[in-house]
Every structure is written in structure tokens, then in C-alpha cells.
Coordinates of C-alpha atoms and ligand atoms in Angstrom, one line a residue:
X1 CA -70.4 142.7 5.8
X2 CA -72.2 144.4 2.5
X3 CA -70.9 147.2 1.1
X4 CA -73.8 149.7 1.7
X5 CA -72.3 153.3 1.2
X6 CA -69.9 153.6 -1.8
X7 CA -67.6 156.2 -2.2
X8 CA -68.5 157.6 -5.2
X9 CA -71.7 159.6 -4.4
X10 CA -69.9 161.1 -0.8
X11 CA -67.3 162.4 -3.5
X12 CA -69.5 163.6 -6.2
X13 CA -71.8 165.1 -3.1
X14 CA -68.3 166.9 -2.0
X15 CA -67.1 167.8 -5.8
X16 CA -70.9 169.7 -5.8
X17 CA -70.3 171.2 -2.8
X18 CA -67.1 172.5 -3.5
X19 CA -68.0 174.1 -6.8
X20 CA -71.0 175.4 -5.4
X21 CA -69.4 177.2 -2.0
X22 CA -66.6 178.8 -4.7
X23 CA -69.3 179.7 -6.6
X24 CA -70.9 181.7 -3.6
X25 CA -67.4 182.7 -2.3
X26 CA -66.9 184.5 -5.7
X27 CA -70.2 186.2 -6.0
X28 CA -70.1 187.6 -2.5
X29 CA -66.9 188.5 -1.1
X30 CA -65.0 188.9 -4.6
X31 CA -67.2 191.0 -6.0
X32 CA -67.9 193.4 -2.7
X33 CA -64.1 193.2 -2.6
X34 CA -63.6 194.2 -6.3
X35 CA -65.9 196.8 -6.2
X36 CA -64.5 198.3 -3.1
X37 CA -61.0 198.8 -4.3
X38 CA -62.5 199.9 -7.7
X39 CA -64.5 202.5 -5.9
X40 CA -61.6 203.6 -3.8
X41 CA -59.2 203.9 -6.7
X42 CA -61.6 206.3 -8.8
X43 CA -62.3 208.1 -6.2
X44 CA -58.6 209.0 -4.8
X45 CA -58.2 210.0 -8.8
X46 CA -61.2 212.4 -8.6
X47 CA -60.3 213.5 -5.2
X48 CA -57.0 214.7 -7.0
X49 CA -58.7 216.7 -9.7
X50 CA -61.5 218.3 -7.3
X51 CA -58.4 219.1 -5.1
X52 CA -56.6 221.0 -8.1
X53 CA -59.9 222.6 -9.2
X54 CA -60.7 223.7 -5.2
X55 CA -57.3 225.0 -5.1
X56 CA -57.4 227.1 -8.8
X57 CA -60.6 228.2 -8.6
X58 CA -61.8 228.5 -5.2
X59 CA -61.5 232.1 -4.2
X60 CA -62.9 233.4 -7.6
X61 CA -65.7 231.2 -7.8
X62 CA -66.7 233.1 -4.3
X63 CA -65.8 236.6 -5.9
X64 CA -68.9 236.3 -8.2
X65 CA -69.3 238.2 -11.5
X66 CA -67.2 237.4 -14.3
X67 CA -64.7 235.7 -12.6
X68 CA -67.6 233.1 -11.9
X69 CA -68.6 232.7 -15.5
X70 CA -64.8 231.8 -16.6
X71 CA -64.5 229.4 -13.6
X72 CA -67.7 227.9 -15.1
X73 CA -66.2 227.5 -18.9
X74 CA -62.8 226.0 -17.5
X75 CA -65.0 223.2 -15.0
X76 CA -67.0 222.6 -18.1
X77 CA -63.8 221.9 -19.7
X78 CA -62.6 219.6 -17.0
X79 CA -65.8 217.9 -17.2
X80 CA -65.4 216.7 -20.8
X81 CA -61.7 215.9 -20.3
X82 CA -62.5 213.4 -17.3
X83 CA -66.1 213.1 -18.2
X84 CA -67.7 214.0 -14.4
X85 CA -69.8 216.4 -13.4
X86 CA -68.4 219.1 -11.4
X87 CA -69.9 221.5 -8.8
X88 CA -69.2 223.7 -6.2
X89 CA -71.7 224.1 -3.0
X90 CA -71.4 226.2 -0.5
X91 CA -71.5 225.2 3.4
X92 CA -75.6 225.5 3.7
X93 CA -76.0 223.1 0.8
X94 CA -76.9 226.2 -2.2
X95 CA -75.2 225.1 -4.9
X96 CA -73.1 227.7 -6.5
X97 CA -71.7 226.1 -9.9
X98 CA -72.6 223.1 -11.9
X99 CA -70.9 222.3 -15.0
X100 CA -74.0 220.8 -16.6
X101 CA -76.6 223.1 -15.7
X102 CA -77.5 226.6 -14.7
X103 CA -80.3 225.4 -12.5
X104 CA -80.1 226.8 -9.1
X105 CA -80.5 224.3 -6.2
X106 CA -80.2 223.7 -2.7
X107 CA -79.6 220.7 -1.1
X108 CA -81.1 220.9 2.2
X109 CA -79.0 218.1 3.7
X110 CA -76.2 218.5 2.3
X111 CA -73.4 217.9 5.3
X112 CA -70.4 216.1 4.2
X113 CA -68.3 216.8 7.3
X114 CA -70.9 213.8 8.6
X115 CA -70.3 211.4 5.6
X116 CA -66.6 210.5 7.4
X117 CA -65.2 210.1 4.4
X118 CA -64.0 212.2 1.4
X119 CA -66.4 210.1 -1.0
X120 CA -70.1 208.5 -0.9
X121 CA -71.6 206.5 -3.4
X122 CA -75.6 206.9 -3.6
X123 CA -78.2 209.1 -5.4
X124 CA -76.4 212.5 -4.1
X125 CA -80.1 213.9 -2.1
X126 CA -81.8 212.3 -4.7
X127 CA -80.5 213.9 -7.0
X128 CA -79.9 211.2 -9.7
X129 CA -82.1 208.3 -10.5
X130 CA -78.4 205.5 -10.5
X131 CA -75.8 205.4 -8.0
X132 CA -73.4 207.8 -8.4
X133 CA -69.9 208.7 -6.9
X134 CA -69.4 211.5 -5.2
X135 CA -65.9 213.4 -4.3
X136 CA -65.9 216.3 -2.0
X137 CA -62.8 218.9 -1.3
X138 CA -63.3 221.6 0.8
X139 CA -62.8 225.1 -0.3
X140 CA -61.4 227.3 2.3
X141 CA -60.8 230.8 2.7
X142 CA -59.6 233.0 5.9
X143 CA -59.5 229.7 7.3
X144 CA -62.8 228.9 6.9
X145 CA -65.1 226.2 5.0
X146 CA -66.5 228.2 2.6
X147 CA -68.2 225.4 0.5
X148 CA -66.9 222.2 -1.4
X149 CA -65.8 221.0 -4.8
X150 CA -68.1 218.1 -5.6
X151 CA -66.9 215.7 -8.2
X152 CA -69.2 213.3 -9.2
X153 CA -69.7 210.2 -12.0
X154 CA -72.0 207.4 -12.7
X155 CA -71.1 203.9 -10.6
X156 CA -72.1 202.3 -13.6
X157 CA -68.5 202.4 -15.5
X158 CA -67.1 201.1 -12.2
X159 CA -70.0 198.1 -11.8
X160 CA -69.3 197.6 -15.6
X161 CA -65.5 197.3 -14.3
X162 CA -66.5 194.7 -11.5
X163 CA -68.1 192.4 -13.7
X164 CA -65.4 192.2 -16.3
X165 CA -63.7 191.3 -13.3
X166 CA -65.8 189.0 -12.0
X167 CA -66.1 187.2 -15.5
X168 CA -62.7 186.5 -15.4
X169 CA -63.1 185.1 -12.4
X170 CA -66.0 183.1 -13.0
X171 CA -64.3 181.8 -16.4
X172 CA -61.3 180.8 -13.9
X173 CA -63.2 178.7 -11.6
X174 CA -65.1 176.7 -14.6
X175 CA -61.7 176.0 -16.2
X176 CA -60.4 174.8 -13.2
X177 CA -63.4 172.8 -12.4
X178 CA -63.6 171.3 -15.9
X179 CA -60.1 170.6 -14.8
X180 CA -60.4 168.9 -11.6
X181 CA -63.8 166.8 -13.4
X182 CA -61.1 165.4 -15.5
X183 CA -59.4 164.3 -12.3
X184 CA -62.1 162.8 -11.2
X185 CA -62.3 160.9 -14.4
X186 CA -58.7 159.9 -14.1
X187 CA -59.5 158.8 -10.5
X188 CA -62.1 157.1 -11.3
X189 CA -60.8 155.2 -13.8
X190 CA -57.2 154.4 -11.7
X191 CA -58.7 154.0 -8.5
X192 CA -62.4 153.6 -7.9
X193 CA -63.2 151.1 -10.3
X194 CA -60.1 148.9 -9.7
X195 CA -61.0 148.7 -5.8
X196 CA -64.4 148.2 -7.0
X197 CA -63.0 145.5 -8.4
X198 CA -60.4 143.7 -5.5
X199 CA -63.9 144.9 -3.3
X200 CA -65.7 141.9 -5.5
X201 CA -62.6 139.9 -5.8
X202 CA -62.5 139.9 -1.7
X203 CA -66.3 139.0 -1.3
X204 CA -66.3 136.4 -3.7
X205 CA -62.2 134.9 -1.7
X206 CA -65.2 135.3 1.2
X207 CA -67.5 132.4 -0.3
X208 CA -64.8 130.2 -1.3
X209 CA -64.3 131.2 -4.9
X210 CA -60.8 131.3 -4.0
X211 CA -60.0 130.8 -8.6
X212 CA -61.5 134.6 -8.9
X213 CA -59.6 136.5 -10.6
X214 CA -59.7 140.6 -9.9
X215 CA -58.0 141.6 -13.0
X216 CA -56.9 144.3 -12.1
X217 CA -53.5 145.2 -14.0
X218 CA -51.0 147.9 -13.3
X219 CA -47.6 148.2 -11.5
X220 CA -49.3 150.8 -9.1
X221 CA -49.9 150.0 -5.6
X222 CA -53.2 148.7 -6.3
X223 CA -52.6 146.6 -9.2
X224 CA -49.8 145.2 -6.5
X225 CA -52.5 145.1 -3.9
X226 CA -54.7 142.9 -6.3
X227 CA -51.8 140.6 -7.6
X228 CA -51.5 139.8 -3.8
X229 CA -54.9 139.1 -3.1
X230 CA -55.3 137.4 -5.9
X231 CA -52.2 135.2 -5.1
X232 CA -53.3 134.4 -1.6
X233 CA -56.9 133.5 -2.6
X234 CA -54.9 130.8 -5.1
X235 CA -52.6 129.9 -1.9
X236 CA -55.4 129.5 0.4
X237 CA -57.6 127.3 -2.2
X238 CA -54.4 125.0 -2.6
X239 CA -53.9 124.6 1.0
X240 CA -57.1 124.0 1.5
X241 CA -57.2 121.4 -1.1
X242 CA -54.4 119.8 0.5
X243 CA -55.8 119.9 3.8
X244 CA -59.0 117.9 2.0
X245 CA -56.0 115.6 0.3
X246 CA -54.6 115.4 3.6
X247 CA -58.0 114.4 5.7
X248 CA -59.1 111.9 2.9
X249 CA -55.5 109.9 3.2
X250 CA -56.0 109.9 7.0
X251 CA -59.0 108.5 6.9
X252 CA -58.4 106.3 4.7
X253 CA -55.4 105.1 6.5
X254 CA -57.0 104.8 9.7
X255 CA -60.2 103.0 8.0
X256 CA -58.4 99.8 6.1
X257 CA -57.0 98.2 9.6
X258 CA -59.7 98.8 11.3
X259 CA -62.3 97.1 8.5
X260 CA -60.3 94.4 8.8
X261 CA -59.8 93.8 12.6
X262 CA -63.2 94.2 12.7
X263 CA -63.9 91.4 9.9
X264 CA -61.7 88.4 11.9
X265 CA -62.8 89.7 15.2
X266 CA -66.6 89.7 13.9
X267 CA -65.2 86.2 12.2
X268 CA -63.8 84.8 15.4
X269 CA -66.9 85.6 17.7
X270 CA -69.1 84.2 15.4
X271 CA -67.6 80.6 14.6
X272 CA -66.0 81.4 11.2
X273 CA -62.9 81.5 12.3
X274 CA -62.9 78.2 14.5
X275 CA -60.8 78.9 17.9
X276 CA -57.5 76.6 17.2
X277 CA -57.1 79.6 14.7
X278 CA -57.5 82.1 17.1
X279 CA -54.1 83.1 17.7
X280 CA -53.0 82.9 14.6
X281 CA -55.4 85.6 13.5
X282 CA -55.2 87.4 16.8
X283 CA -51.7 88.2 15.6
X284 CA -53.0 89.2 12.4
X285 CA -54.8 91.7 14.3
X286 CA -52.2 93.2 16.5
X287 CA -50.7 93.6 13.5
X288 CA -53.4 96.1 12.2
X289 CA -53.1 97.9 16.0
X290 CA -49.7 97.8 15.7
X291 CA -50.2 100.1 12.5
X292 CA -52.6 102.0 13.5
X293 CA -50.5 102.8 16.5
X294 CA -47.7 103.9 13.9
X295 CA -49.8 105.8 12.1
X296 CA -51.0 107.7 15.1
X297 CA -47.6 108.7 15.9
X298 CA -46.4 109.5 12.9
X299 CA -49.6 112.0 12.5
X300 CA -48.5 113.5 16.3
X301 CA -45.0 113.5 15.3
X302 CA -45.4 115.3 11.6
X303 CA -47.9 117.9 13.7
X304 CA -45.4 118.6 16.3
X305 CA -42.3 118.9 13.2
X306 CA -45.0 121.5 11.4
X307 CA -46.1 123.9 14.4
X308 CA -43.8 126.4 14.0
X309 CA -40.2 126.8 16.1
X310 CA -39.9 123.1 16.4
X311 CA -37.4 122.7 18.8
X312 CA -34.1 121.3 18.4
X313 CA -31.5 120.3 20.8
X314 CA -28.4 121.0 19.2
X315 CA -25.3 119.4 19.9
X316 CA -21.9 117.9 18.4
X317 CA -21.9 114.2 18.0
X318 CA -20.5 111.4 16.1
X319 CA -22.4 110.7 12.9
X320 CA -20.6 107.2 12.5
X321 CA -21.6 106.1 15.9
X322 CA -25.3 106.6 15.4
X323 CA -25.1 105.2 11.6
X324 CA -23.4 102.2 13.7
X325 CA -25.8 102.0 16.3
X326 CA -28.8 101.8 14.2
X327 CA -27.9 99.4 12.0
X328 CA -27.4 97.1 15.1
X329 CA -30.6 97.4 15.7
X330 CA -31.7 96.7 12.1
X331 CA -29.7 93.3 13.1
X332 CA -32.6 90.7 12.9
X333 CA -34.3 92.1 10.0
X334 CA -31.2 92.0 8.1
X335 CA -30.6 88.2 9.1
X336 CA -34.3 87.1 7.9
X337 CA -34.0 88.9 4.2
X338 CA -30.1 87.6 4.1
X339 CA -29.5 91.7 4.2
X340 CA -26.1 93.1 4.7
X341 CA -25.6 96.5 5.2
X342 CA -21.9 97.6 4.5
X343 CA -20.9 100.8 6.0
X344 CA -18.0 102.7 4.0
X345 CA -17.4 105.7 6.7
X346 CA -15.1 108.8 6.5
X347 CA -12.8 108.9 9.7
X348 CA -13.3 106.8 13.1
X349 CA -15.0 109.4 14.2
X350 CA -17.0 112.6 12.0
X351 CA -18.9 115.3 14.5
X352 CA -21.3 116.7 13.0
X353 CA -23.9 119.3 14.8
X354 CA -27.5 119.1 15.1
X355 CA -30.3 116.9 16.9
X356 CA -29.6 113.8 17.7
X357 CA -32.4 112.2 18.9
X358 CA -33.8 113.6 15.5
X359 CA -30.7 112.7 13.2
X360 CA -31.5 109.1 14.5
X361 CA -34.9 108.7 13.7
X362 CA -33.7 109.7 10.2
X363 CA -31.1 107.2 9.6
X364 CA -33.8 104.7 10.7
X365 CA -36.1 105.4 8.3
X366 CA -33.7 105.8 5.7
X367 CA -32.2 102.4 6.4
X368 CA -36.0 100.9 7.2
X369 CA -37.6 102.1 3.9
X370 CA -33.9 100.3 2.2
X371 CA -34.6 97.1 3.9
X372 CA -37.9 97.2 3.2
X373 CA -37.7 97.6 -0.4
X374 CA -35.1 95.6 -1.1
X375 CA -34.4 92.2 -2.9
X376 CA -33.0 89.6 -0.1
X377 CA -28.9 88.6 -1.0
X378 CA -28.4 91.8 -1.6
X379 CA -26.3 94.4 -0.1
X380 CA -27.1 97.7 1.6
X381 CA -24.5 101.0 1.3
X382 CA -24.3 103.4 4.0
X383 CA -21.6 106.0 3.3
X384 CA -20.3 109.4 5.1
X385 CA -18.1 112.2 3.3
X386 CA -17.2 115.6 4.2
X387 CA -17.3 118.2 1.8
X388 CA -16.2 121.8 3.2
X389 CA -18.4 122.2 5.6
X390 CA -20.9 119.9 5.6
X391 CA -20.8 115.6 6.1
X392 CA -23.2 114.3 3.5
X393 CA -25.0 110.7 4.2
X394 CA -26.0 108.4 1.8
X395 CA -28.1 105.5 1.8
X396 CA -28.1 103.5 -0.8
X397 CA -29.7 99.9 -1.6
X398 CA -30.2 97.7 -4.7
X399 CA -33.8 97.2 -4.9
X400 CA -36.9 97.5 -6.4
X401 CA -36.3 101.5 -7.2
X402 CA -38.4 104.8 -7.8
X403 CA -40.2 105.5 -11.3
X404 CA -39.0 109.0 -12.3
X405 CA -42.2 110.5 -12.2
X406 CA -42.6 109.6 -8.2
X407 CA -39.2 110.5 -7.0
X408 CA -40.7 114.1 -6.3
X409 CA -43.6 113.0 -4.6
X410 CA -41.9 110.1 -2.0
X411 CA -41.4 113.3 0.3
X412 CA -45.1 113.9 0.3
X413 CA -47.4 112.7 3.5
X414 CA -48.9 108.8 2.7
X415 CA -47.2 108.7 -0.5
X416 CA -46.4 105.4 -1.5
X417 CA -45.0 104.3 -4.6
X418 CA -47.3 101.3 -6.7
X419 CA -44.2 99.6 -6.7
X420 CA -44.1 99.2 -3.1
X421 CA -47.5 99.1 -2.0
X422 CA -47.3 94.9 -2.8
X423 CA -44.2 94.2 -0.3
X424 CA -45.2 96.5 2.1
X425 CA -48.4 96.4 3.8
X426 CA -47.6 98.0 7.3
X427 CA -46.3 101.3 5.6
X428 CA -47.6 104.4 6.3
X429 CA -46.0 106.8 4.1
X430 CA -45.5 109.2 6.8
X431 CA -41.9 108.1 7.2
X432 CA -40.3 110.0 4.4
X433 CA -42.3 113.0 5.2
X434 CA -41.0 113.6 8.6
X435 CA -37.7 113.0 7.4
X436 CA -37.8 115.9 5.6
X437 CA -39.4 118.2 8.2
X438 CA -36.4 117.0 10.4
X439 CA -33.7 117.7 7.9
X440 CA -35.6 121.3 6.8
X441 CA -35.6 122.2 10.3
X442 CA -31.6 121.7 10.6
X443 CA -31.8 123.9 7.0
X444 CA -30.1 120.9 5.1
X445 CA -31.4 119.4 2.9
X446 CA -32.1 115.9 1.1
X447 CA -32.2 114.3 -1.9
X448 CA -33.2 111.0 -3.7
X449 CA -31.3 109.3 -6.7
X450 CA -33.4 106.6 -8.1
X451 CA -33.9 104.3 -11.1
X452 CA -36.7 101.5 -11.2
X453 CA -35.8 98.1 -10.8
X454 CA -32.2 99.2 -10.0
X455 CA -31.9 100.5 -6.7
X456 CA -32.3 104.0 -4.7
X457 CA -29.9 106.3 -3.0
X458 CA -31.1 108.9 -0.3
X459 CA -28.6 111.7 0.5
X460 CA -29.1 114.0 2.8
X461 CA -26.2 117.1 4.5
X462 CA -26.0 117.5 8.0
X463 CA -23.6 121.0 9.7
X464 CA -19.8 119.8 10.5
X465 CA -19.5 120.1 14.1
X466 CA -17.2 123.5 14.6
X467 CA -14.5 122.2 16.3
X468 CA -13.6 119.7 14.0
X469 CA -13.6 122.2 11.2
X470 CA -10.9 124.3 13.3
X471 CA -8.5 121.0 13.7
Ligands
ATP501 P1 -43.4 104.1 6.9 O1 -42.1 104.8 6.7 O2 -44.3 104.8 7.8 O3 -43.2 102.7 7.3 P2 -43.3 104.0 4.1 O4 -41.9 103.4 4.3 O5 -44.2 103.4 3.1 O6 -44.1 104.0 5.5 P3 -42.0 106.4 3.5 O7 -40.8 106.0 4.3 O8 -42.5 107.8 3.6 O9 -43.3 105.5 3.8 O10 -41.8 106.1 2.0 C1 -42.7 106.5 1.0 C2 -42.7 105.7 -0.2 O11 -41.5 105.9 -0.9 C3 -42.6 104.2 0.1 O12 -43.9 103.7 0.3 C4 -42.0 103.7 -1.2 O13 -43.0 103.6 -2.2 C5 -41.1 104.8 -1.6 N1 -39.7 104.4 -1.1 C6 -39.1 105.0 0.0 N2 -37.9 104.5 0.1 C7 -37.6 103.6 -0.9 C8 -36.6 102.8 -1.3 N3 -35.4 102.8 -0.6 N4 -36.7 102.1 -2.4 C9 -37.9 102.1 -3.1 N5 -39.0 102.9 -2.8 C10 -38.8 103.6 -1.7
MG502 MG1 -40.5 104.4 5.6

């Protein structure tokens, strides 16, 4: 799978987007709301004062005469102290007073009952050229409308008001996108461009470049996330370099016997070999199966040991018995190298608990391999202890030894040492190895002590049976 659609563009697309909607979000409903509540506030103020001059001056503006002409000085007054223009207009839209001019005028549609409100914001009749505000209050007298008190000022100081607002908020909303661009710089740099990088890491693990190296560093989540990768890229490649180890060993293995049955049968059927030596190289050959056969098992066996949940069939039983019984049938071998194996064991008896059908197999190839490498006239020591609560087992033989630098490796599938490869040609080196798998799966564990041209000792630990421990 390519990577086709990156992140980055769907998040710059959605940064855009985001300024760009506040932006309109701002410029529409802020400013409609601003204005609104601007519009309302000046207009409940002016509503006030056309309220207080309705009230102080309404039934002598209507007397006429001088009473008129003083009512006319003080609105003039008003008009400089709140700076609006101030009139008074009767019901049928004649106006009676104006505090800027003397001009007589009638506004013909003048109705405010049908405005619904006590303001209106427009060109009053076309009367002004701007929007203005407009504040009525009725005058009454004898309980009736008589005309209105009409307050009036420019919108312009309140639009001049709106956008000082709006600046502000305008100057907010760059700030705080400035802000969240350096969070997107920050992000980018913590977390786009390092799973850019475990992105590439993962595709190259795909091809089998398994040594790539992400370097991505940080304690984060993602540095973790990239040390992990990384780590199981590395993992993989060595398993899958052993599993190449492993196949070439097989086939090695397998390949040697059957070159050479193949060269004395080939030898045989074609007179080489002349037939009163038959048999003695038909032996030879059964030999070879016979190895190959070994080596079969011992593949089927190790696979069974390393599928997981191998299954065990735990159970107490006497460790000295089977150490007994198997050197029994080590009995013949022992005779033609001159072998003897001297058993130094703890107790008659010492139960110990695990598999014994398993436990067996080990002791056997513990005590083969000692045979096997081992000098004839000389002695073999199989010993049992008990320490709290585990029996430990020791085989140990006087032969030809482990150099140092194999004694780590012996463990190892088809390992066999140089010294040994001479005096033993039927080994497979798959004995040591499913020794191991046995003794891992009882969770024990076992050792080797070796020095070359000395002599080896394997140890391995085995459970005390839980009785015994209680006696
Ligand atoms: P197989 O057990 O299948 O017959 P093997 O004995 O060669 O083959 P392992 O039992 O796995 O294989 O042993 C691996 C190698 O370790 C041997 O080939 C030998 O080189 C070395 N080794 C094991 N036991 C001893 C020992 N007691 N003394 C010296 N070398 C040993
Ligand atoms: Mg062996």
C-alpha cells in the first residue's frame, strides 16, 4: 500500500478553513451584534433626556409665544451639552421646534406609533443624507398625544464605536491564529515529521531492509513507538538469518549421507565395488540411513519442543532409577571403549518432579555425548545432590573437552565442536539442543563446565518432588 493522501495538506486545508469561517463569523454576526447593543444603549440614554425635555417643556412649547422662544434657547442648550439635535413635532408631522433651525417643515409621514419601537435608525423622511438615530417621547396633554420629542444623532459615532470594537476583535483572532500557527509548527516538528519518518522506516522493514534505522529520538510515545519498530525490524532480520543459518545446516546435513550412499551404491551397481564387498559397504550405507533417520527425528522432535505449550506430563519419580537405568543400557558401549561410568548418588531413592519420558532422553544424551567424547580407560561421573529445593545432575567425563570460546554455542542446533567432528561422524548436533528445549520447558536450567583436553561436566536442576520436601 502507497501512502497517497498525507496529512498535512487535509490539516493546512482545515487550519484555512478555520481562520477563514472566524473570519466571516466575526464580520457578520459580531459586528450586527455590536452594533445592535451599541444602538440600543444610546438610544435608551437619549430616550432619558427626550423624556426629561417632554416632561419640562411640553405644555409650554404648545402655549406658543414667548414661552416657545425660551423652550427653544434651553433645547439649544441641551443640544450642545449632549450634542443631538432636538425637536418637537406635533401628531400630523408639522414640526414645531428644532434646535438647529428655524425652518418650518412638515413631515408628511411622520407616524411613529407605526415604527414599534421608541427609536429608528434611517435618514428621518429623508431628511439627512447619513443614517441617523432617532428617539421619540410622546408629549401628552389632557390625555392626549399632542406631538413628540424627537432626539436625534449621527450613527456614525456609533459605527465609529463598532469598528473600534471590531478591531479588537479582529486583532484577537490574528494573535490567536499566529498562536495556533506556532502549534502547528510545534506539531509538525513533534509529530508529523517523526511519523513521516517510522512511515518510511515501516515501508523500507516491508522490503527487507530490516538494518533501517527511523531515528527518531524522544521519550514520547512515538520516539517509543519508533525504538520498537526499530527493534523488531532488527529481531525479525536476525531470525530470519537464523532461519537461513538453520536451512543451510539442514541441508547440508541431509546432503553429506546421501552423496555418499549414493557414491558406493553407484560403486557397487557398476562393478567398482566388486560383490564379495558388498556387505561390507552395504553396512556402510545403513549407516548413512541410519543417520539420516536420526537426523529426521531429531528435526521432528526439536519442532515439536519449539511449537509453543509443549506438553509435559508431570509426575514424581526417582531420578536415581532412571540415571540407573540408562546407564544399563549404555552397557555395551561402555565395554567396547573399556568405559566405566561410576554413579555417586544422593539417597536410595531422590523424587524429583517433571517429565519423565523427557528427563530420560536427557540423561541419554548427556551420558551419549560423554561416551562419545571420551578417551577409552577412563571413567565416567554421574552424580545427584539436592540443594533446597532443587536435585542438581551432573555428568561429568574426562575427555577430549570444550575450547572456551564454544562452550556457549554447544546448545546451538548442529553445533559441533572441531574437536569432535574427527571421532564422531554419526553426530548430528541436534542432541544438545533438544536438551535444552526439554530442561527450558521444566524452567530449569543447564549448564556446561569445560576445559579442553581435560574433560567436561554438564549440570542441569530438575523440581524436588513435593512430598519429599515435606518429609
Ligand atoms: P547427536 O547428539 O545428535 O548424536 P552430537 O552429540 O554431535 O550429535 P550434541 O549432543 O548437540 O551433538 O553436541 C554438540 C557438540 O558439543 C558435539 O558435537 C561436541 O562437539 C560437543 N560436545 C557435547 N558434549 C561433549 C562432551 N561431553 N565433551 C566434549 N564435547 C562435547
Ligand atoms: Mg549428542
Amino acid at each position: 500500500m502507497k501512502l497517497h493522501r498525507t496529512l498535512y495538506p487535509k490539516l493546512l486545508l482545515a487550519y484555512l478553513l478555520f481562520f477563514l469561517l472566524s473570519f466571516i463569523l466575526i464580520s457578520s454576526f459580531n459586528s450586527r451584534m455590536i452594533l445592535n447593543d451599541l444602538t440600543r444603549t444610546r438610544a435608551e440614554s437619549l430616550y432619558r433626556e427626550s423624556r426629561l425635555v417632554a416632561t419640562t417643556y411640553g405644555k409650554e412649547i404648545y402655549n406658543g409665544g414667548a414661552v416657545r422662544e425660551d423652550a427653544l434657547l434651553q433645547l439649544a442648550a441641551i443640544d450642545t451639552f449632549i450634542s443631538a439635535e432636538i425637536r418637537v413635532i406635533d401628531t400630523g408631522g408639522r414640526q414645531i421646534l428644532d434646535s438647529r433651525s428655524s425652518v418650518e417643515t412638515v413631515f408628511s409621514d411622520f407616524d411613529p406609533a407605526a415604527i414599534g419601537s421608541y427609536y429608528m435608525v434611517g435618514d428621518f423622511y429623508g431628511t439627512y443624507r447619513d443614517d441617523y438615530l432617532s428617539v421619540f417621547y410622546p408629549i401628552t396633554a389632557g390625555y392626549r398625544v399632542r406631538g413628540y420629542v424627537v432626539i436625534q444623532m449621527p450613527m456614525s459615532d456609533i459605527y465609529a464605536s463598532r469598528d473600534r470594537l471590531l478591531n479588537i476583535s479582529y486583532l484577537t483572532m490574528l494573535f490567536m491564529y499566529l498562536l495556533s500557527l506556532l502549534v502547528l509548527v510545534v506539531f509538525t516538528f513533534v509529530v508529523y515529521i517523526p511519523i513521516r519518518r517510522i512511515t518510511t522506516a515501516a515501508e523500507e522493514y516491508a522490503r527487507g531492509h530490516y538494518e533501517y534505522d527511523p531515528s527518531v529520538r524522544g521519550r514520547d510515545e512515538i520516539g517509543y513507538l519508533a525504538e520498537t519498530l526499530y527493534y523488531m525490524a532488527s529481531e525479525i532480520g536476525r531470525s530470519e538469518d537464523n532461519q537461513k543459518k538453520f536451512i543451510a545446516n539442514v541441508s547440508h546435513d541431509f546432503r553429506s549421507p546421501l552423496t555418499s550412499i549414493r557414491g558406493y551404491l553407484t560403486a557397487m551397481l557398476d562393478g567398482t565395488i566388486p560383490p564379495e564387498l558388498h556387505e561390507k559397504y552395504l553396512k556402510v550405507v545403513l549407516n548413512e540411513t541410519d543417520r539420516l533417520t536420526k537426523l529426521t527425528n531429531g528435526l521432528l522432535e526439536l519442532n515439536s519442543l519449539n511449537t509453543r505449550g509443549i506438553v509435559l506430563t508431570i509426575s514424581d519419580f526417582d531420578i536415581n532409577q532412571v540415571i540407573r537405568q540408562i546407564c544399563e543400557t549404555f552397557d555395551v558401549l561402555c565395554r567396547e571403549k573399556k568405559i566405566s561410568i561410576e554413579l555417586i548418588l544422593t539417597g536410595e531413592s531422590l523424587f524429583v518432579s517433571g517429565d519423565m519420558g523427557k528427563i530420560q532422553q536427557v540423561v541419554a544424551n548427556l551420558v551419549d555425548n560423554a561416551i562419545k567424547f571420551s578417551h577409552s580407560n577412563s571413567i565416567i561421573r554421574i552424580e545427584t545432590t539436592e540443594k533446597s529445593d532443587k536435585v542438581f545432575v551432573s555428568v561429568k567425563d574426562s575427555g577430549i573437552g570444550i575450547p572456551d570460546d564454544a562452550q556457549k554455542l554447544v546448545f546451538d542446533r548442529f553445533y559441533k565442536t572441531d574437536l569432535s567432528r574427527g571421532k564422531d561422524k554419526k553426530g548430528t548436533g541436534l542432541g544438545l539442543a533438544i536438551t535444552k528445549e526439554i530442561i527450558q520447558a521444566h524452567n530449569q536450567n543447564i549448564n556446561v563446565i569445560s576445559t579442553e583436553g581435560v574433560g567436561s561436566e554438564f549440570i542441569f536442576t530438575l523440581a524436588k518432588a513435593k512430598e519429599q520436601e515435606e518429609e
